[in-house]
mmCIF file with all atom_site columns, C-alpha atoms in Angstrom:
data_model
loop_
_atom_site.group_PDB
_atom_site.id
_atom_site.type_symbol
_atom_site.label_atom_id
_atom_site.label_alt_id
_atom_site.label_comp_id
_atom_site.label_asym_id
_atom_site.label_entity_id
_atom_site.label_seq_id
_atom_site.pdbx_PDB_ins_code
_atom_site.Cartn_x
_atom_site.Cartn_y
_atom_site.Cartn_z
_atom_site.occupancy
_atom_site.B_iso_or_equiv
_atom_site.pdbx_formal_charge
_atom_site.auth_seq_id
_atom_site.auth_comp_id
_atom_site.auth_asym_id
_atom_site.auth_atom_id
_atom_site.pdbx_PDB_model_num
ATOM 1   C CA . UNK A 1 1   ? 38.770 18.795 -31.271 1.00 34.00 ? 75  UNK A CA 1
ATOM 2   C CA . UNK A 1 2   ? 36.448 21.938 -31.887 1.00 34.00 ? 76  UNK A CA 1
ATOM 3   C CA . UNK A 1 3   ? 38.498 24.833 -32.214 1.00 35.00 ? 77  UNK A CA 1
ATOM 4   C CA . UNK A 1 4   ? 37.957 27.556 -30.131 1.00 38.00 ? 78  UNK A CA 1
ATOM 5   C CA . UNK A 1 5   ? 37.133 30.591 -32.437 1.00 36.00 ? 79  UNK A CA 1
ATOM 6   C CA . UNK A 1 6   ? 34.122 28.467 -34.128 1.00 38.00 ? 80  UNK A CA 1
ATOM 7   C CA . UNK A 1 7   ? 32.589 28.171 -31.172 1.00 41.00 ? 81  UNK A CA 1
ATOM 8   C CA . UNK A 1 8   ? 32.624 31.268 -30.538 1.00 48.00 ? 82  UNK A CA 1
ATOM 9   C CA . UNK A 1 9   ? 31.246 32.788 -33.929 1.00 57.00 ? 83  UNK A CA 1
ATOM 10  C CA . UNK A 1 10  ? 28.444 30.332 -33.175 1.00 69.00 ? 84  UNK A CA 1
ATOM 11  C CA . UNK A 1 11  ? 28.021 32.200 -29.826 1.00 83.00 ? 85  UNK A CA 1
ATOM 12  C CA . UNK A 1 12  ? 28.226 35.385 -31.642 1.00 87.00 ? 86  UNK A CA 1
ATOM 13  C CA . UNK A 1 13  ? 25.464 34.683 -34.185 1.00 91.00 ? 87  UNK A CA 1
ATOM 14  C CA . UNK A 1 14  ? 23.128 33.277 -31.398 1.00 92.00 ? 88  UNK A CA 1
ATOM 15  C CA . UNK A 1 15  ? 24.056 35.911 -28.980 1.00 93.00 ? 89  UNK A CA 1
ATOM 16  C CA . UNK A 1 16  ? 22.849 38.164 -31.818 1.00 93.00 ? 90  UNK A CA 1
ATOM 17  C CA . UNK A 1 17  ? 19.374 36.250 -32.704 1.00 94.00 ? 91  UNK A CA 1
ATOM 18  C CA . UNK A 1 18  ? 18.661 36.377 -29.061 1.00 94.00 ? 92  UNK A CA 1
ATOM 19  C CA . UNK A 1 19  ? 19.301 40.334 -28.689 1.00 93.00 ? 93  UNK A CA 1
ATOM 20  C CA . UNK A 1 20  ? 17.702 40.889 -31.902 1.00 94.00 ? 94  UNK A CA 1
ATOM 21  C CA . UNK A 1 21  ? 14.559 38.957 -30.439 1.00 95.00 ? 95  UNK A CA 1
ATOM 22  C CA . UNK A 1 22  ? 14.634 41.060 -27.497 1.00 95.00 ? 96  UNK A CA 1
ATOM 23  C CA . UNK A 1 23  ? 13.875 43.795 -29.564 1.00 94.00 ? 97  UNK A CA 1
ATOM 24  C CA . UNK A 1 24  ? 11.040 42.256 -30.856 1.00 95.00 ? 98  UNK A CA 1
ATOM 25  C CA . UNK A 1 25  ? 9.646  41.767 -27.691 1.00 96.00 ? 99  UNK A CA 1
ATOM 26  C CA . UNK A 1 26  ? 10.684 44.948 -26.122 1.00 95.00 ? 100 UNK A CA 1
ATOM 27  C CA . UNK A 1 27  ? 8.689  47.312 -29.164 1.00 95.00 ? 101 UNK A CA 1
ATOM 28  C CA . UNK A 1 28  ? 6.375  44.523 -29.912 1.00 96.00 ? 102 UNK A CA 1
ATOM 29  C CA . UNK A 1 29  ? 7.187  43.552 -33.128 1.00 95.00 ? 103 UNK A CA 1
ATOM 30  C CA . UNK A 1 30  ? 5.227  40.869 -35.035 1.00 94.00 ? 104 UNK A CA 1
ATOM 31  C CA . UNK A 1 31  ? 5.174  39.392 -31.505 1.00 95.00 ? 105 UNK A CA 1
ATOM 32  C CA . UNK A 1 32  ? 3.031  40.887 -28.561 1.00 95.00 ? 106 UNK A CA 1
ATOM 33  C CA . UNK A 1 33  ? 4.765  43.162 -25.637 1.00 96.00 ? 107 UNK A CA 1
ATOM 34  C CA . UNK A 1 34  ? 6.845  41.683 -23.146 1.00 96.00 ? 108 UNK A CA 1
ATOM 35  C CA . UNK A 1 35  ? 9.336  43.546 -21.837 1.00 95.00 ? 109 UNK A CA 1
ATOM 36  C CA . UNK A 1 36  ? 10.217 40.569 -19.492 1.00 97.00 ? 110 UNK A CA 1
ATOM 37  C CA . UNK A 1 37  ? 10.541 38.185 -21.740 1.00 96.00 ? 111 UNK A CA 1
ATOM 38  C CA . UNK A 1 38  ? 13.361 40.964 -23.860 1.00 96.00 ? 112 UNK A CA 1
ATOM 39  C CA . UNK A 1 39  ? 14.818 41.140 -20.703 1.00 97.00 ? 113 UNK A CA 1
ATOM 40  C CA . UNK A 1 40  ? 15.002 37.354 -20.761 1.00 97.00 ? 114 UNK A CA 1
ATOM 41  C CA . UNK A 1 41  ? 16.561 36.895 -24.251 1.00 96.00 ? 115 UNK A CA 1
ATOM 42  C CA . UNK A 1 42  ? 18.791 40.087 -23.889 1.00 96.00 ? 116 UNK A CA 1
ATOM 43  C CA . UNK A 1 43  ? 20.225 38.221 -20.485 1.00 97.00 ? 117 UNK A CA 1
ATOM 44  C CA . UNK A 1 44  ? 21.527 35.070 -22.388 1.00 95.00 ? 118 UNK A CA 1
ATOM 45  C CA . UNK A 1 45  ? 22.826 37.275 -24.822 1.00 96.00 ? 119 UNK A CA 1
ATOM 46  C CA . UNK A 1 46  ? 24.307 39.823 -22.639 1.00 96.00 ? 120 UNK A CA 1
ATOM 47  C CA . UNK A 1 47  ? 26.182 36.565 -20.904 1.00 95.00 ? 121 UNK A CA 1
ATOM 48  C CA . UNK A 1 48  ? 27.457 35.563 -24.496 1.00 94.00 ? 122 UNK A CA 1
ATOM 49  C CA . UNK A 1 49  ? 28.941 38.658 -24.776 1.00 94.00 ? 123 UNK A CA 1
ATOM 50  C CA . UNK A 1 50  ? 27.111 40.422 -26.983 1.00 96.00 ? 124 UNK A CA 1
ATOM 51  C CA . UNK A 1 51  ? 27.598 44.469 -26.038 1.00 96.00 ? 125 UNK A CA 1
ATOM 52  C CA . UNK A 1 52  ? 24.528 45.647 -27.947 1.00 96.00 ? 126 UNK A CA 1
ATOM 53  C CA . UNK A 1 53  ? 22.257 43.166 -25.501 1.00 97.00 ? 127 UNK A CA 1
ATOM 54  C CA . UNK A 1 54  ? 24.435 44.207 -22.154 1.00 97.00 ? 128 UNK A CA 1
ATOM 55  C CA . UNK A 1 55  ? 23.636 48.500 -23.065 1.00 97.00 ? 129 UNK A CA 1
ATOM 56  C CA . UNK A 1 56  ? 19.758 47.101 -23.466 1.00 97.00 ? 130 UNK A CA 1
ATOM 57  C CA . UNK A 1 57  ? 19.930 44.822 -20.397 1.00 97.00 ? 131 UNK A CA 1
ATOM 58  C CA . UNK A 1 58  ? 21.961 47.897 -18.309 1.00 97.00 ? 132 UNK A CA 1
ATOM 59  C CA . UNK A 1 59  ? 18.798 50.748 -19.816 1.00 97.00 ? 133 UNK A CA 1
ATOM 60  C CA . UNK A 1 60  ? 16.301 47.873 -18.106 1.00 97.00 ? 134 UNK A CA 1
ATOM 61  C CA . UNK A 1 61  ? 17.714 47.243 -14.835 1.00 97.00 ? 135 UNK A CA 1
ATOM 62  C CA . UNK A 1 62  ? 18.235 51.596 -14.883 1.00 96.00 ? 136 UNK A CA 1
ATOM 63  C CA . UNK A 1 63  ? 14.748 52.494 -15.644 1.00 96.00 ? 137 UNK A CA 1
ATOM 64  C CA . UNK A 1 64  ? 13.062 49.214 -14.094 1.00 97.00 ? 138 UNK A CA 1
ATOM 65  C CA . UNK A 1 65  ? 11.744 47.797 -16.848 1.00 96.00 ? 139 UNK A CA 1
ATOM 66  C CA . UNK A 1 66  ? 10.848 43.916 -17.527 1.00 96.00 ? 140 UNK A CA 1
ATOM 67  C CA . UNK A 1 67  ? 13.212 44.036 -13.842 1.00 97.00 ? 141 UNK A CA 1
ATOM 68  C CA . UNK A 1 68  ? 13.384 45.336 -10.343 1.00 97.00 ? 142 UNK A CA 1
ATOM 69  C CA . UNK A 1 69  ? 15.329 48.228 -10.851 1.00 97.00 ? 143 UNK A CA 1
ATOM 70  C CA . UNK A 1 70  ? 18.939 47.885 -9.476  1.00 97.00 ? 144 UNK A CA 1
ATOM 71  C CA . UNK A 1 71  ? 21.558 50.428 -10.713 1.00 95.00 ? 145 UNK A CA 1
ATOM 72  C CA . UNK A 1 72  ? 24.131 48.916 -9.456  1.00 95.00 ? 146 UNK A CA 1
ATOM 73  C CA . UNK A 1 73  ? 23.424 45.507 -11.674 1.00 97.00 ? 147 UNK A CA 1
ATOM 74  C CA . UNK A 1 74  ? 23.123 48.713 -14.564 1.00 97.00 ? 148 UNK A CA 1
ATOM 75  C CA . UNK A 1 75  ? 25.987 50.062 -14.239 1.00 97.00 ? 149 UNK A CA 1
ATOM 76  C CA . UNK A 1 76  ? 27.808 46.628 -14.141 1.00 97.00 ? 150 UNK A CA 1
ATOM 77  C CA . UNK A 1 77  ? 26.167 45.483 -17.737 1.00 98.00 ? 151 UNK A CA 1
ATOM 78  C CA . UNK A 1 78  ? 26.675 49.607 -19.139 1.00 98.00 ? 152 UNK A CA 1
ATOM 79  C CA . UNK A 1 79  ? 30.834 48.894 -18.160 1.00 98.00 ? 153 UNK A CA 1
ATOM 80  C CA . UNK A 1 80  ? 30.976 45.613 -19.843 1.00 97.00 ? 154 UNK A CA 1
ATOM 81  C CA . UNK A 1 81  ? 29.548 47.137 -23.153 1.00 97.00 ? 155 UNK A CA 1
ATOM 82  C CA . UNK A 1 82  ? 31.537 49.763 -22.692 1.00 98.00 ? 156 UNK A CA 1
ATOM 83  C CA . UNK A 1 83  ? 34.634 48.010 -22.281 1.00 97.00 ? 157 UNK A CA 1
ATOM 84  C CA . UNK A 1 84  ? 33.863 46.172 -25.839 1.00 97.00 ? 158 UNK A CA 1
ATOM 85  C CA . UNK A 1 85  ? 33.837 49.535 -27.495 1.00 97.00 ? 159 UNK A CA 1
ATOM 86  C CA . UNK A 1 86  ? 30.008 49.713 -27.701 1.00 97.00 ? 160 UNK A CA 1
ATOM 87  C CA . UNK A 1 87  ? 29.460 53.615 -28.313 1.00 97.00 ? 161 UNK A CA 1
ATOM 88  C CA . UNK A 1 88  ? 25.729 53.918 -26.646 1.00 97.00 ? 162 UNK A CA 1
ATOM 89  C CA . UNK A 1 89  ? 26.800 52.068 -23.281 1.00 97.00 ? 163 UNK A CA 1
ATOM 90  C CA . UNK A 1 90  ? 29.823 54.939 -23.356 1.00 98.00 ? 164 UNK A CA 1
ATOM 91  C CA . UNK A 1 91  ? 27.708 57.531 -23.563 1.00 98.00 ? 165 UNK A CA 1
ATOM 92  C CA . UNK A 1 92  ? 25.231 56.198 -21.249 1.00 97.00 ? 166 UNK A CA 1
ATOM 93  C CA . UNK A 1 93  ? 28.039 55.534 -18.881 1.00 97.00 ? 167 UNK A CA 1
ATOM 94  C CA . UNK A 1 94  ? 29.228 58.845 -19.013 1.00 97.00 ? 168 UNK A CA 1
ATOM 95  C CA . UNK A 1 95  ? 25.904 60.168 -17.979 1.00 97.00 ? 169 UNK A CA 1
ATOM 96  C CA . UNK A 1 96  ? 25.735 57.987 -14.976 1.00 97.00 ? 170 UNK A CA 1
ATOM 97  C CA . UNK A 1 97  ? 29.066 59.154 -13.898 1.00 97.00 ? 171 UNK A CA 1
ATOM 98  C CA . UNK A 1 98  ? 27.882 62.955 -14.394 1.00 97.00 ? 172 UNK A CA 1
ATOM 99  C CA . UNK A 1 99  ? 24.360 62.151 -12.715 1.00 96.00 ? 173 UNK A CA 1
ATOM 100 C CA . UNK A 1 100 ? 25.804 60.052 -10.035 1.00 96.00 ? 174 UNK A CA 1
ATOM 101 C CA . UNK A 1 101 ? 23.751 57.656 -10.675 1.00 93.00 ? 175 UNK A CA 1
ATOM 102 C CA . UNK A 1 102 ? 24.162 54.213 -9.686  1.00 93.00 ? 176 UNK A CA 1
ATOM 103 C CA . UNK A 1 103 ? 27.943 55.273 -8.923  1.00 95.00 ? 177 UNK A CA 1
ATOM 104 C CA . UNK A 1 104 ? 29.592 57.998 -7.094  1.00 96.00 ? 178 UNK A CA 1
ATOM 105 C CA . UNK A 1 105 ? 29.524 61.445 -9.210  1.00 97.00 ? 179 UNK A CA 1
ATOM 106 C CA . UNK A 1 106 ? 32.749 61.446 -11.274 1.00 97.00 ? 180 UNK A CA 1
ATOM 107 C CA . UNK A 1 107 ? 33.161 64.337 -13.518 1.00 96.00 ? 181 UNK A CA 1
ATOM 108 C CA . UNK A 1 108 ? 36.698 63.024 -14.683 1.00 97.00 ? 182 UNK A CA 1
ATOM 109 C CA . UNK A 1 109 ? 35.141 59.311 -15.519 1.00 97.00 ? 183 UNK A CA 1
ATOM 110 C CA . UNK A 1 110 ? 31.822 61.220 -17.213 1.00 97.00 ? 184 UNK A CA 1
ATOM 111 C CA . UNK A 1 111 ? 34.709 63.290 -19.644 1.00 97.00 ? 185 UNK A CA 1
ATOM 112 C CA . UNK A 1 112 ? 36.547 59.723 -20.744 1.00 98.00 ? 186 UNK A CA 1
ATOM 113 C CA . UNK A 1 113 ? 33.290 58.062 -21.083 1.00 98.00 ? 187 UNK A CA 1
ATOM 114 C CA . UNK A 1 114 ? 32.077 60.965 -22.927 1.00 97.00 ? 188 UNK A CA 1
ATOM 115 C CA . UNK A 1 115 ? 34.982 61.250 -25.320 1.00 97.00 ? 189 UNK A CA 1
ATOM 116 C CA . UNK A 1 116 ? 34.977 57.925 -26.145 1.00 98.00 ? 190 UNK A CA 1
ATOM 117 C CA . UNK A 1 117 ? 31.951 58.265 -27.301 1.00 98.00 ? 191 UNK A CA 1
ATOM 118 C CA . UNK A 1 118 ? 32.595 61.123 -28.949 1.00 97.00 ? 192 UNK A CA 1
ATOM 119 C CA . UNK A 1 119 ? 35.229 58.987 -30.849 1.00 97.00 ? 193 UNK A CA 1
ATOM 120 C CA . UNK A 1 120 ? 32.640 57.469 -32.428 1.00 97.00 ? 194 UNK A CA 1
ATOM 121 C CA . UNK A 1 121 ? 31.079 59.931 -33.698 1.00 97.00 ? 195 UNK A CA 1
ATOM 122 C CA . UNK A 1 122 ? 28.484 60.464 -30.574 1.00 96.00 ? 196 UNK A CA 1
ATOM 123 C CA . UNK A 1 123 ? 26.936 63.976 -31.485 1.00 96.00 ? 197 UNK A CA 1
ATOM 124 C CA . UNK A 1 124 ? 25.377 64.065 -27.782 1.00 97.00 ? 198 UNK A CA 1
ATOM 125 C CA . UNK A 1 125 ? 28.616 62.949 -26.418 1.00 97.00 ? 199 UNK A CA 1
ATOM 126 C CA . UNK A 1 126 ? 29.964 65.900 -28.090 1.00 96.00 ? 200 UNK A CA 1
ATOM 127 C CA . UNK A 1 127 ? 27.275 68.392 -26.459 1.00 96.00 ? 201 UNK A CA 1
ATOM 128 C CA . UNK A 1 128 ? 27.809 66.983 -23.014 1.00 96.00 ? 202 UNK A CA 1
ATOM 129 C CA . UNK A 1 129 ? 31.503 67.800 -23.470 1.00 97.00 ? 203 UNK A CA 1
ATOM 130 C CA . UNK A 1 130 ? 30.550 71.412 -24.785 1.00 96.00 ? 204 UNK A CA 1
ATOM 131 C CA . UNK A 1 131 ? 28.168 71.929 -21.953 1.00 95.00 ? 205 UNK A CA 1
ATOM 132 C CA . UNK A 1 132 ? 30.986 70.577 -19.099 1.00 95.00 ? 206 UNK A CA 1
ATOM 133 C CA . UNK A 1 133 ? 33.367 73.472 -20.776 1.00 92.00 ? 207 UNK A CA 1
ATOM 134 C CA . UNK A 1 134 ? 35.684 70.416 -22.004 1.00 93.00 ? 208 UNK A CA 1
ATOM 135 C CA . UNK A 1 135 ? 34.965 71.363 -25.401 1.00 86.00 ? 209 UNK A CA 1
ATOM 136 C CA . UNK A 1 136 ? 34.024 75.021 -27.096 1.00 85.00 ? 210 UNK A CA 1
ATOM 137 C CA . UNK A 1 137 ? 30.588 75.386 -28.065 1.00 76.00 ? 211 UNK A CA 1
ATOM 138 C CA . UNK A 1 138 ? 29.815 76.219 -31.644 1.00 67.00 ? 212 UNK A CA 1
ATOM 139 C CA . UNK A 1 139 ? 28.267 79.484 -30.363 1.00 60.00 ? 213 UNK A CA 1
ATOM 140 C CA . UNK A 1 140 ? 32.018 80.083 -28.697 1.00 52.00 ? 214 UNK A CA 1
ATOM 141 C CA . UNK A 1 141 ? 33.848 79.920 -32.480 1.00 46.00 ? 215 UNK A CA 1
#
């Protein structure tokens, strides 16, 4: 009988080699250029769970990079990291929701993205919400 939560601090470490190796490949780091190949380790990650690989994966399938674009595949991978709390996929939510990008335009979604991000101490979350009028600008005070 293997118990449950092992397993899945093995997944956790792995799913954490992997996205750390995407980053590798994505800057080239000690290993040559490959944005496919990140996109390849941040996947497996990204399907163990791990948030920080899922916001990577999401910014790839956005811009196109290592992938065909598809923003709807994006914004998918962007929730799911969201969802775990993961501050950048917020923000970057948030911004498609303002943009309409990928997803209908949403100003109300773009605010509770934004604020969560904010939560977290997201300074550009923060200027988003001054510049929508949810929160005063400093030049306001």
């Amino acid at each position: 009988n293997s118990c449950p939560k092992e397993g899945m601090v093995g997944d956790k470490k792995e799913a954490k080699e992997l996205c750390g190796q995407g980053y590798n490949f994505y800057h080239g780091r000690s290993v040559p250029k490959d944005p496919k190949k990140a996109v390849e380790l941040w996947t497996r990650a990204a399907e163990l769970g791990d948030a920080r690989a899922q916001n990577r994966l999401a910014i790839c399938y956005k811009n196109g990079e290592g992938v065909e674009q598809d923003f709807e595949k994006a914004i998918r991978l962007y929730m799911k990291a969201a969802e775990q709390g993961h501050r950048d996929a917020q923000y970057n939510l948030a911004c498609r929701y303002k943009n309409g990008e990928g997803v209908a335009y949403n100003k109300n979604r773009a605010i509770d993205w934004f604020l969560k991000a904010e939560a977290q101490g997201d300074t550009d979350a923060r200027r988003m919400l001054e510049n929508m009028g949810v929160r005063p600008s400093k030049q306001q005070k």
